[in-house]
Tab-separated table of C-alpha atoms and ligand atoms in Angstrom:
chain	number	residue	atom	x	y	z
A	60	MET	CA	-148.114	116.650	-110.435
A	61	ILE	CA	-149.914	114.527	-107.926
A	62	ASP	CA	-149.005	114.718	-104.290
A	63	ARG	CA	-149.554	111.161	-103.157
A	64	LEU	CA	-146.758	110.946	-100.601
A	65	ARG	CA	-148.133	113.845	-98.644
A	66	LEU	CA	-151.543	112.245	-98.561
A	67	LEU	CA	-150.121	109.631	-96.231
A	68	ILE	CA	-149.042	112.194	-93.672
A	69	PRO	CA	-151.660	112.725	-90.980
A	70	MET	CA	-152.948	116.138	-91.847
A	71	MET	CA	-153.261	118.806	-89.249
A	72	VAL	CA	-156.196	119.551	-87.068
A	73	GLY	CA	-158.626	119.898	-89.920
A	74	LEU	CA	-158.937	116.289	-90.982
A	75	VAL	CA	-161.948	115.340	-88.917
A	76	MET	CA	-163.533	118.707	-89.514
A	77	ALA	CA	-163.013	118.442	-93.254
A	78	ALA	CA	-164.404	114.945	-93.375
A	79	THR	CA	-167.472	116.179	-91.548
A	80	ALA	CA	-167.807	119.157	-93.861
A	81	GLY	CA	-167.500	116.806	-96.825
A	82	ALA	CA	-170.256	114.557	-95.570
A	83	GLN	CA	-172.478	117.545	-94.984
A	84	ALA	CA	-171.736	119.001	-98.358
A	85	GLN	CA	-173.185	115.875	-99.909
A	86	THR	CA	-176.341	116.061	-97.848
A	87	PRO	CA	-179.369	116.676	-100.061
A	88	ALA	CA	-180.602	120.249	-100.262
A	89	GLY	CA	-183.145	121.242	-97.679
A	90	THR	CA	-181.393	119.541	-94.788
A	91	SER	CA	-178.902	121.114	-92.403
A	92	ALA	CA	-176.010	121.135	-94.917
A	93	GLU	CA	-173.265	123.595	-94.084
A	94	SER	CA	-173.213	126.464	-96.542
A	95	PHE	CA	-170.031	127.356	-98.426
A	96	GLU	CA	-169.809	130.549	-96.370
A	97	GLU	CA	-170.071	128.642	-93.103
A	98	TRP	CA	-167.469	126.215	-94.329
A	99	LEU	CA	-165.156	129.113	-95.265
A	100	ALA	CA	-165.499	130.517	-91.761
A	101	GLY	CA	-164.318	127.189	-90.343
A	102	LEU	CA	-161.407	127.095	-92.725
A	103	ARG	CA	-160.485	130.676	-91.847
A	104	ALA	CA	-160.335	129.758	-88.166
A	105	GLU	CA	-158.126	126.769	-88.871
A	106	ALA	CA	-155.770	128.779	-91.083
A	107	ILE	CA	-155.342	131.382	-88.364
A	108	GLN	CA	-154.778	128.645	-85.806
A	109	LEU	CA	-151.965	127.350	-88.030
A	110	GLY	CA	-150.231	130.692	-87.694
A	111	ILE	CA	-151.156	132.269	-91.007
A	112	ARG	CA	-151.655	136.004	-90.550
A	113	VAL	CA	-155.262	137.132	-90.278
A	114	ALA	CA	-154.738	139.808	-92.920
A	115	THR	CA	-153.431	137.221	-95.386
A	116	VAL	CA	-156.281	134.816	-94.738
A	117	ASP	CA	-158.922	137.509	-95.107
A	118	ARG	CA	-157.355	138.936	-98.237
A	119	ALA	CA	-157.082	135.487	-99.838
A	120	LEU	CA	-160.553	134.287	-98.889
A	121	ALA	CA	-162.290	137.604	-99.624
A	122	GLY	CA	-163.257	136.699	-103.181
A	123	ALA	CA	-163.534	132.927	-102.730
A	124	THR	CA	-166.451	131.485	-104.643
A	125	LEU	CA	-167.747	128.064	-105.547
A	126	ILE	CA	-166.447	126.998	-108.940
A	127	GLU	CA	-168.759	124.430	-110.459
A	128	ARG	CA	-166.315	123.724	-113.287
A	129	ALA	CA	-163.756	122.404	-110.811
A	130	ILE	CA	-166.271	119.937	-109.364
A	131	LYS	CA	-167.178	118.863	-112.874
A	132	GLN	CA	-163.509	118.285	-113.698
A	133	ASP	CA	-162.974	116.294	-110.530
A	134	ARG	CA	-165.911	114.044	-111.306
A	135	SER	CA	-165.457	113.689	-115.034
A	136	GLN	CA	-164.724	110.159	-116.083
A	137	PRO	CA	-163.700	109.551	-119.656
A	138	GLU	CA	-165.785	107.079	-121.603
A	139	PHE	CA	-162.732	105.216	-122.848
A	140	THR	CA	-159.716	103.953	-121.005
A	141	GLN	CA	-156.466	105.201	-122.476
A	142	THR	CA	-154.119	102.884	-124.349
A	143	PHE	CA	-150.390	103.261	-123.803
A	144	ALA	CA	-149.971	104.118	-127.475
A	145	LYS	CA	-152.429	106.982	-127.338
A	146	TYR	CA	-150.966	108.350	-124.119
A	147	PHE	CA	-147.393	107.956	-125.269
A	148	TYR	CA	-147.674	109.397	-128.782
A	149	SER	CA	-149.579	112.429	-127.598
A	150	ARG	CA	-146.860	113.236	-125.047
A	151	VAL	CA	-143.674	112.165	-126.768
A	152	SER	CA	-144.289	113.769	-130.147
A	153	GLN	CA	-141.551	114.598	-132.648
A	154	LYS	CA	-142.360	118.264	-132.202
A	155	ARG	CA	-141.923	118.039	-128.454
A	156	ILE	CA	-138.658	116.111	-128.804
A	157	GLU	CA	-137.243	118.771	-131.119
A	158	ARG	CA	-138.364	121.627	-128.945
A	159	GLY	CA	-136.930	119.860	-125.916
A	160	ARG	CA	-133.579	119.502	-127.657
A	161	ALA	CA	-133.519	123.189	-128.532
A	162	LEU	CA	-134.419	124.179	-124.965
A	163	LEU	CA	-131.804	121.839	-123.515
A	164	GLN	CA	-129.244	123.762	-125.582
A	165	LYS	CA	-130.691	127.159	-124.870
A	166	HIS	CA	-130.698	126.668	-121.089
A	167	ALA	CA	-127.542	124.559	-120.907
A	168	GLY	CA	-125.773	127.022	-118.619
A	169	LEU	CA	-128.582	127.230	-116.086
A	170	LEU	CA	-129.325	123.494	-116.238
A	171	GLY	CA	-125.633	122.803	-115.686
A	172	LYS	CA	-125.625	124.932	-112.554
A	173	VAL	CA	-128.742	123.191	-111.224
A	174	HIS	CA	-127.196	119.823	-112.049
A	175	ALA	CA	-124.038	120.713	-110.148
A	176	ARG	CA	-126.082	121.688	-107.102
A	177	TYR	CA	-128.709	118.902	-107.004
A	178	GLY	CA	-127.416	116.159	-109.279
A	179	VAL	CA	-130.522	115.833	-111.437
A	180	GLN	CA	-129.593	115.393	-115.090
A	181	PRO	CA	-130.824	118.271	-117.306
A	182	ARG	CA	-132.566	116.020	-119.847
A	183	PHE	CA	-135.024	114.872	-117.170
A	184	LEU	CA	-135.844	118.412	-116.073
A	185	VAL	CA	-136.631	119.361	-119.652
A	186	ALA	CA	-138.716	116.192	-120.091
A	187	PHE	CA	-140.837	116.938	-116.992
A	188	TRP	CA	-141.218	120.477	-118.290
A	189	GLY	CA	-142.455	119.188	-121.650
A	190	LEU	CA	-144.995	116.844	-120.115
A	191	GLU	CA	-146.317	119.185	-117.463
A	192	THR	CA	-146.926	122.390	-119.413
A	193	ASN	CA	-145.461	121.855	-122.900
A	194	PHE	CA	-142.441	123.895	-121.776
A	195	GLY	CA	-144.450	126.631	-120.135
A	196	ASP	CA	-147.162	127.036	-122.776
A	197	TYR	CA	-150.030	126.666	-120.324
A	198	PHE	CA	-150.144	127.080	-116.579
A	199	GLY	CA	-153.876	126.729	-115.956
A	200	LYS	CA	-156.338	129.560	-115.410
A	201	TYR	CA	-158.368	128.468	-112.417
A	202	PRO	CA	-158.319	130.895	-109.465
A	203	LEU	CA	-156.668	128.537	-107.026
A	204	VAL	CA	-158.039	129.723	-103.710
A	205	SER	CA	-161.596	129.347	-105.014
A	206	SER	CA	-160.859	126.145	-106.858
A	207	LEU	CA	-159.266	124.410	-103.876
A	208	ALA	CA	-161.914	125.777	-101.517
A	209	THR	CA	-164.599	124.368	-103.795
A	210	LEU	CA	-163.017	120.933	-103.944
A	211	SER	CA	-162.414	120.905	-100.189
A	212	TYR	CA	-165.975	121.936	-99.461
A	213	GLU	CA	-167.563	119.660	-102.005
A	214	GLY	CA	-166.108	116.684	-100.278
A	215	ARG	CA	-165.201	113.805	-102.594
A	216	ARG	CA	-161.539	114.266	-101.671
A	217	GLY	CA	-162.150	116.975	-99.111
A	218	PRO	CA	-159.259	116.375	-96.672
A	219	PHE	CA	-156.709	116.191	-99.495
A	220	PHE	CA	-157.764	119.491	-101.048
A	221	ARG	CA	-158.207	121.197	-97.684
A	222	ALA	CA	-154.597	120.429	-96.773
A	223	GLN	CA	-153.525	121.759	-100.186
A	224	LEU	CA	-155.562	124.943	-99.669
A	225	LEU	CA	-154.007	125.544	-96.252
A	226	ALA	CA	-150.549	125.050	-97.777
A	227	LEU	CA	-151.468	127.550	-100.493
A	228	LEU	CA	-152.475	130.103	-97.856
A	229	GLN	CA	-149.149	129.564	-96.108
A	230	ILE	CA	-147.237	130.195	-99.348
A	231	ILE	CA	-149.260	133.347	-99.960
A	232	ASP	CA	-148.490	134.416	-96.387
A	233	GLN	CA	-144.789	133.901	-97.015
A	234	GLY	CA	-145.039	136.328	-99.926
A	235	ASP	CA	-144.009	133.967	-102.731
A	236	ILE	CA	-147.300	134.374	-104.553
A	237	GLY	CA	-150.320	136.648	-104.479
A	238	PRO	CA	-153.872	135.729	-103.386
A	239	ASP	CA	-155.098	135.815	-106.989
A	240	VAL	CA	-152.809	132.947	-108.019
A	241	ALA	CA	-154.067	130.740	-110.874
A	242	GLY	CA	-153.353	127.151	-111.829
A	243	SER	CA	-154.949	123.870	-112.879
A	244	TRP	CA	-158.414	122.993	-111.582
A	245	ALA	CA	-156.793	120.631	-109.068
A	246	GLY	CA	-154.315	123.163	-107.718
A	247	ALA	CA	-151.137	122.584	-109.741
A	248	MET	CA	-148.966	125.655	-110.321
A	249	GLY	CA	-146.370	127.074	-112.631
A	250	HIS	CA	-143.996	125.608	-115.224
A	251	LEU	CA	-143.801	122.229	-113.496
A	252	GLN	CA	-147.272	122.158	-111.975
A	253	PHE	CA	-146.327	121.908	-108.312
A	254	MET	CA	-149.155	121.212	-105.906
A	255	PRO	CA	-149.226	123.634	-102.937
A	256	ILE	CA	-147.799	121.180	-100.381
A	257	THR	CA	-144.931	120.286	-102.708
A	258	TYR	CA	-144.406	123.986	-103.349
A	259	ARG	CA	-144.331	124.729	-99.626
A	260	GLU	CA	-141.915	121.887	-98.879
A	261	TYR	CA	-139.609	121.849	-101.880
A	262	ALA	CA	-139.717	125.087	-103.879
A	263	ILE	CA	-136.504	127.092	-103.641
A	264	ASP	CA	-135.321	130.568	-104.567
A	265	MET	CA	-132.483	129.803	-106.943
A	266	ASP	CA	-132.087	133.269	-108.476
A	267	GLY	CA	-131.783	134.992	-105.110
A	268	ASP	CA	-134.618	137.541	-105.304
A	269	ASN	CA	-136.116	136.183	-102.059
A	270	LYS	CA	-139.167	134.783	-103.813
A	271	ARG	CA	-139.874	131.248	-104.872
A	272	ASP	CA	-141.363	132.042	-108.247
A	273	LEU	CA	-142.365	129.007	-110.307
A	274	TRP	CA	-143.913	131.092	-113.108
A	275	ASN	CA	-141.356	133.701	-114.069
A	276	SER	CA	-138.025	132.348	-112.889
A	277	LEU	CA	-136.610	129.317	-114.675
A	278	PRO	CA	-133.775	129.101	-112.121
A	279	ASP	CA	-136.414	128.756	-109.394
A	280	VAL	CA	-138.389	126.283	-111.528
A	281	PHE	CA	-135.493	123.941	-112.314
A	282	GLY	CA	-133.949	124.344	-108.877
A	283	SER	CA	-137.255	123.489	-107.187
A	284	ALA	CA	-137.904	120.447	-109.378
A	285	SER	CA	-134.381	119.187	-108.692
A	286	ASN	CA	-134.729	119.850	-104.987
A	287	TYR	CA	-137.932	117.830	-105.008
A	288	LEU	CA	-136.495	114.941	-106.998
A	289	SER	CA	-133.319	114.721	-104.962
A	290	GLY	CA	-135.455	115.062	-101.829
A	291	VAL	CA	-137.415	111.927	-102.708
A	292	GLY	CA	-134.254	110.010	-103.531
A	293	TRP	CA	-133.310	110.622	-107.175
A	294	ASP	CA	-129.919	109.135	-108.072
A	295	GLY	CA	-128.164	111.512	-110.462
A	296	SER	CA	-125.525	108.926	-111.387
A	297	LYS	CA	-128.140	106.616	-112.885
A	298	THR	CA	-130.798	106.715	-115.558
A	299	TRP	CA	-134.460	105.648	-115.404
A	300	GLY	CA	-134.448	102.402	-117.366
A	301	ARG	CA	-134.395	101.237	-120.977
A	302	GLU	CA	-136.336	99.329	-123.585
A	303	VAL	CA	-135.559	95.620	-123.558
A	304	LYS	CA	-136.254	92.469	-125.533
A	305	LEU	CA	-137.706	89.491	-123.705
A	306	PRO	CA	-136.730	85.941	-124.685
A	307	ALA	CA	-139.159	83.361	-126.073
A	308	GLY	CA	-140.720	81.525	-123.167
A	309	PHE	CA	-140.215	84.416	-120.762
A	310	ASP	CA	-142.139	83.991	-117.522
A	311	PHE	CA	-144.561	86.920	-117.678
A	312	GLU	CA	-145.315	86.495	-113.993
A	313	LEU	CA	-142.023	88.324	-113.502
A	314	ALA	CA	-143.135	91.369	-115.460
A	315	ARG	CA	-144.335	93.596	-112.660
A	316	LEU	CA	-143.040	96.619	-110.843
A	317	ASN	CA	-142.464	94.893	-107.519
A	318	VAL	CA	-140.361	92.034	-108.922
A	319	ARG	CA	-136.872	93.508	-108.874
A	320	LYS	CA	-133.728	91.727	-109.976
A	321	SER	CA	-130.196	92.769	-110.773
A	322	LEU	CA	-129.389	93.338	-114.438
A	323	ALA	CA	-127.090	90.288	-114.208
A	324	GLU	CA	-130.086	88.164	-113.165
A	325	TRP	CA	-132.254	89.528	-115.966
A	326	GLN	CA	-129.398	88.826	-118.374
A	327	THR	CA	-129.300	85.192	-117.146
A	328	LEU	CA	-133.068	84.968	-117.701
A	329	GLY	CA	-132.514	85.943	-121.330
A	330	VAL	CA	-133.484	89.606	-121.208
A	331	ARG	CA	-131.455	91.764	-123.615
A	332	ARG	CA	-131.309	95.366	-124.765
A	333	ALA	CA	-133.982	96.129	-127.346
A	334	ASP	CA	-131.417	95.741	-130.159
A	335	GLY	CA	-130.393	92.293	-128.894
A	336	ARG	CA	-127.103	93.230	-127.227
A	337	ASP	CA	-126.300	92.209	-123.667
A	338	LEU	CA	-127.686	94.297	-120.825
A	339	PRO	CA	-125.207	96.829	-119.405
A	340	LYS	CA	-122.916	95.432	-116.737
A	341	VAL	CA	-124.069	97.872	-114.117
A	342	ASP	CA	-124.872	96.943	-110.547
A	343	ILE	CA	-128.476	98.086	-110.467
A	344	GLU	CA	-131.843	96.467	-109.823
A	345	GLY	CA	-134.658	96.699	-112.295
A	346	ALA	CA	-138.235	95.559	-112.856
A	347	ILE	CA	-139.803	94.593	-116.164
A	348	VAL	CA	-142.756	96.726	-117.269
A	349	LEU	CA	-145.114	96.020	-120.175
A	350	PRO	CA	-147.324	99.095	-120.523
A	351	GLY	CA	-149.168	97.761	-123.574
A	352	GLY	CA	-149.216	94.054	-122.725
A	353	HIS	CA	-146.909	91.357	-124.053
A	354	THR	CA	-147.267	92.408	-127.699
A	355	GLY	CA	-146.047	95.954	-126.985
A	356	PRO	CA	-142.654	97.338	-125.978
A	357	ALA	CA	-140.966	95.982	-122.830
A	358	PHE	CA	-138.841	98.006	-120.435
A	359	VAL	CA	-136.532	97.391	-117.535
A	360	VAL	CA	-136.977	100.242	-115.070
A	361	TYR	CA	-134.700	101.301	-112.235
A	362	ARG	CA	-134.998	103.165	-108.979
A	363	ASN	CA	-135.303	106.586	-110.622
A	364	PHE	CA	-138.383	105.322	-112.449
A	365	ARG	CA	-140.084	104.905	-109.092
A	366	LYS	CA	-139.022	108.452	-108.212
A	367	ILE	CA	-140.767	109.728	-111.343
A	368	MET	CA	-143.814	107.851	-110.044
A	369	VAL	CA	-143.608	109.800	-106.797
A	370	TRP	CA	-144.098	112.904	-108.944
A	371	ASN	CA	-146.990	111.265	-110.807
A	372	GLY	CA	-148.127	107.751	-109.975
A	373	SER	CA	-148.876	106.673	-113.548
A	374	ILE	CA	-146.596	104.116	-115.228
A	375	PHE	CA	-147.488	105.667	-118.590
A	376	TYR	CA	-146.363	109.055	-117.290
A	377	ALA	CA	-143.082	107.725	-115.923
A	378	LEU	CA	-142.264	105.900	-119.176
A	379	SER	CA	-143.083	109.029	-121.171
A	380	VAL	CA	-140.822	111.219	-119.027
A	381	GLY	CA	-137.986	108.681	-119.200
A	382	HIS	CA	-138.231	108.136	-122.912
A	383	LEU	CA	-138.681	111.831	-123.714
A	384	ALA	CA	-135.554	112.561	-121.653
A	385	ASP	CA	-133.619	110.023	-123.716
A	386	ARG	CA	-134.897	111.449	-126.999
A	387	ILE	CA	-134.074	114.994	-125.925
A	388	ALA	CA	-130.545	113.770	-125.220
A	389	GLY	CA	-130.351	112.472	-128.790
A	390	ARG	CA	-131.086	108.792	-128.341
A	391	GLY	CA	-133.238	106.774	-130.708
A	392	GLY	CA	-136.916	105.846	-130.612
A	393	LEU	CA	-138.547	102.670	-129.384
A	394	LEU	CA	-137.719	99.582	-131.434
A	395	VAL	CA	-141.072	97.976	-130.685
A	396	LYS	CA	-143.667	100.628	-131.472
A	397	PRO	CA	-146.772	100.811	-129.290
A	398	SER	CA	-149.726	99.682	-131.420
A	399	ARG	CA	-151.541	102.628	-132.935
A	400	THR	CA	-154.436	100.419	-133.980
A	401	GLU	CA	-155.217	98.963	-130.572
A	402	LYS	CA	-158.781	99.831	-129.690
A	403	PRO	CA	-159.171	101.283	-126.207
A	404	LEU	CA	-161.612	99.518	-123.922
A	405	LEU	CA	-164.670	101.383	-122.751
A	406	ARG	CA	-164.784	101.951	-119.021
A	407	THR	CA	-167.984	99.908	-119.001
A	408	GLU	CA	-166.102	97.070	-120.693
A	409	VAL	CA	-163.407	97.197	-118.007
A	410	MET	CA	-166.179	97.079	-115.399
A	411	GLU	CA	-167.622	94.040	-117.155
A	412	ILE	CA	-164.192	92.378	-117.129
A	413	GLN	CA	-163.859	93.124	-113.418
A	414	THR	CA	-167.326	91.725	-112.713
A	415	LEU	CA	-166.785	88.578	-114.784
A	416	LEU	CA	-163.385	87.985	-113.182
A	417	ALA	CA	-164.896	88.323	-109.728
A	418	ALA	CA	-167.589	85.794	-110.675
A	419	LYS	CA	-164.782	83.387	-111.529
A	420	GLY	CA	-163.205	83.946	-108.120
A	421	HIS	CA	-160.506	86.416	-109.278
A	422	ASP	CA	-161.107	89.449	-107.123
A	423	GLY	CA	-159.993	92.573	-108.938
A	424	GLY	CA	-161.282	95.034	-106.355
A	425	ALA	CA	-164.255	97.286	-107.000
A	426	ALA	CA	-165.753	97.121	-110.509
A	427	ASP	CA	-164.865	100.754	-111.148
A	428	GLY	CA	-163.655	100.611	-114.735
A	429	ILE	CA	-160.133	101.537	-113.704
A	430	VAL	CA	-157.266	99.149	-114.381
A	431	GLY	CA	-155.178	99.192	-111.220
A	432	ALA	CA	-152.799	96.717	-109.627
A	433	LYS	CA	-155.630	94.567	-108.255
A	434	THR	CA	-157.347	94.314	-111.603
A	435	ARG	CA	-154.075	93.409	-113.305
A	436	ALA	CA	-153.465	90.679	-110.732
A	437	ALA	CA	-156.955	89.261	-111.293
A	438	VAL	CA	-156.446	89.381	-115.069
A	439	ARG	CA	-153.166	87.510	-114.663
A	440	ALA	CA	-154.744	84.844	-112.490
A	441	TYR	CA	-157.454	84.280	-115.078
A	442	GLN	CA	-155.026	84.314	-118.006
A	443	LYS	CA	-153.047	81.539	-116.348
A	444	THR	CA	-156.062	79.304	-115.872
A	445	ALA	CA	-157.213	80.057	-119.431
A	446	GLY	CA	-153.845	79.257	-120.986
A	447	MET	CA	-153.280	82.834	-122.151
A	448	VAL	CA	-150.065	84.860	-121.779
A	449	PRO	CA	-150.286	86.104	-118.173
A	450	ASP	CA	-149.302	89.735	-118.770
A	451	GLY	CA	-152.132	91.174	-116.661
A	452	TYR	CA	-153.222	93.317	-119.582
A	453	PRO	CA	-156.974	93.491	-120.262
A	454	THR	CA	-157.984	93.444	-123.920
A	455	ALA	CA	-161.109	93.042	-126.044
A	456	GLN	CA	-160.011	89.465	-126.692
A	457	LEU	CA	-159.911	88.794	-122.964
A	458	LEU	CA	-163.423	90.201	-122.591
A	459	ASP	CA	-164.670	88.012	-125.436
A	460	ARG	CA	-163.336	84.915	-123.723
A	461	LEU	CA	-164.821	85.904	-120.416
A	462	ARG	CA	-168.185	86.586	-122.041
A	463	ALA	CA	-168.078	83.190	-123.729
A	464	GLY	CA	-167.721	81.702	-120.265
A	465	ASN	CA	-164.276	80.220	-120.901
B	51	CA	CA1	-136.538	133.618	-106.986
């Protein structure tokens, strides 16, 4: 889980301090860089100022150490970009679908109770569960106080991690978890990998033992996830979206997340269900998404899709959760299969595309090797001038044309 929403909230007194600490942490050795111990002392003072008990702070920070592995994880950049096919097949596997179905049955009573209270359909809870920890198989083994302290101190995203660490200390102070809590290198915890701020704001005690336990209590886990989703605006009377079929001559300029139209409008534009039938006659707005470009599967996605993206901002993630939920509920697979043979681009190739596009006047933002909204917009702009299908999807073919100077 990524906590993007919370990033936007002006964070506490420590922001300026953390930014300063971050800058100092990157100062070359031999200068007046603040040591980790000095930094911890500053954090301790801030935590106490926030009202966290001194005893809790001292107990939690007592064994805090720098964890080089966490820094390495934070800075690691894969050589290849990930194709939708690779991402999707590794997360929505037949094995996971079957296990999800069995667990949906097994926990039907509990999931029904949670559904009645928060309105989030059980199939989605099980799908998030499958994607986050393979239904509780792995929670992460990083000591979180040390891990978050390291990432706060080290500075690349210092203010973000510092706010998460302070939230973690508050949760420890409330007694929900102990100071030796473990999780992912980035601070995600329990069955559904809640970040500390999300935990602090949205976790609930569903089983009534006065602890919000996201490791050992499935009622707390499902209740908390539902509380979070309904808190960000999940609509339990609707689904996430569906696979669709686009008509010949479809205007691919319309295939983007921020172009929303009613299903009736999409129907008029020739969009159909994947099997060719009319779109449902439901009063709902949707956007067309093409995760693997115009040759891959197409989807119309609704409001709940954007709520999944609040949980994790990746379109691939949101499509995987939505589709896995459908499969767990017994629905069929995609009719257009994501290409298993598509070669992923190297990050350096994406950088080259970004650089070549910029040289042609299509600004795709920094040449960072990451395909974001800006890069997709630049790709689209170029595709239009080059007479290609403007789906905003960078491919090896696109790079070839750019290299040839076309
Ligand atoms: Ca509990």
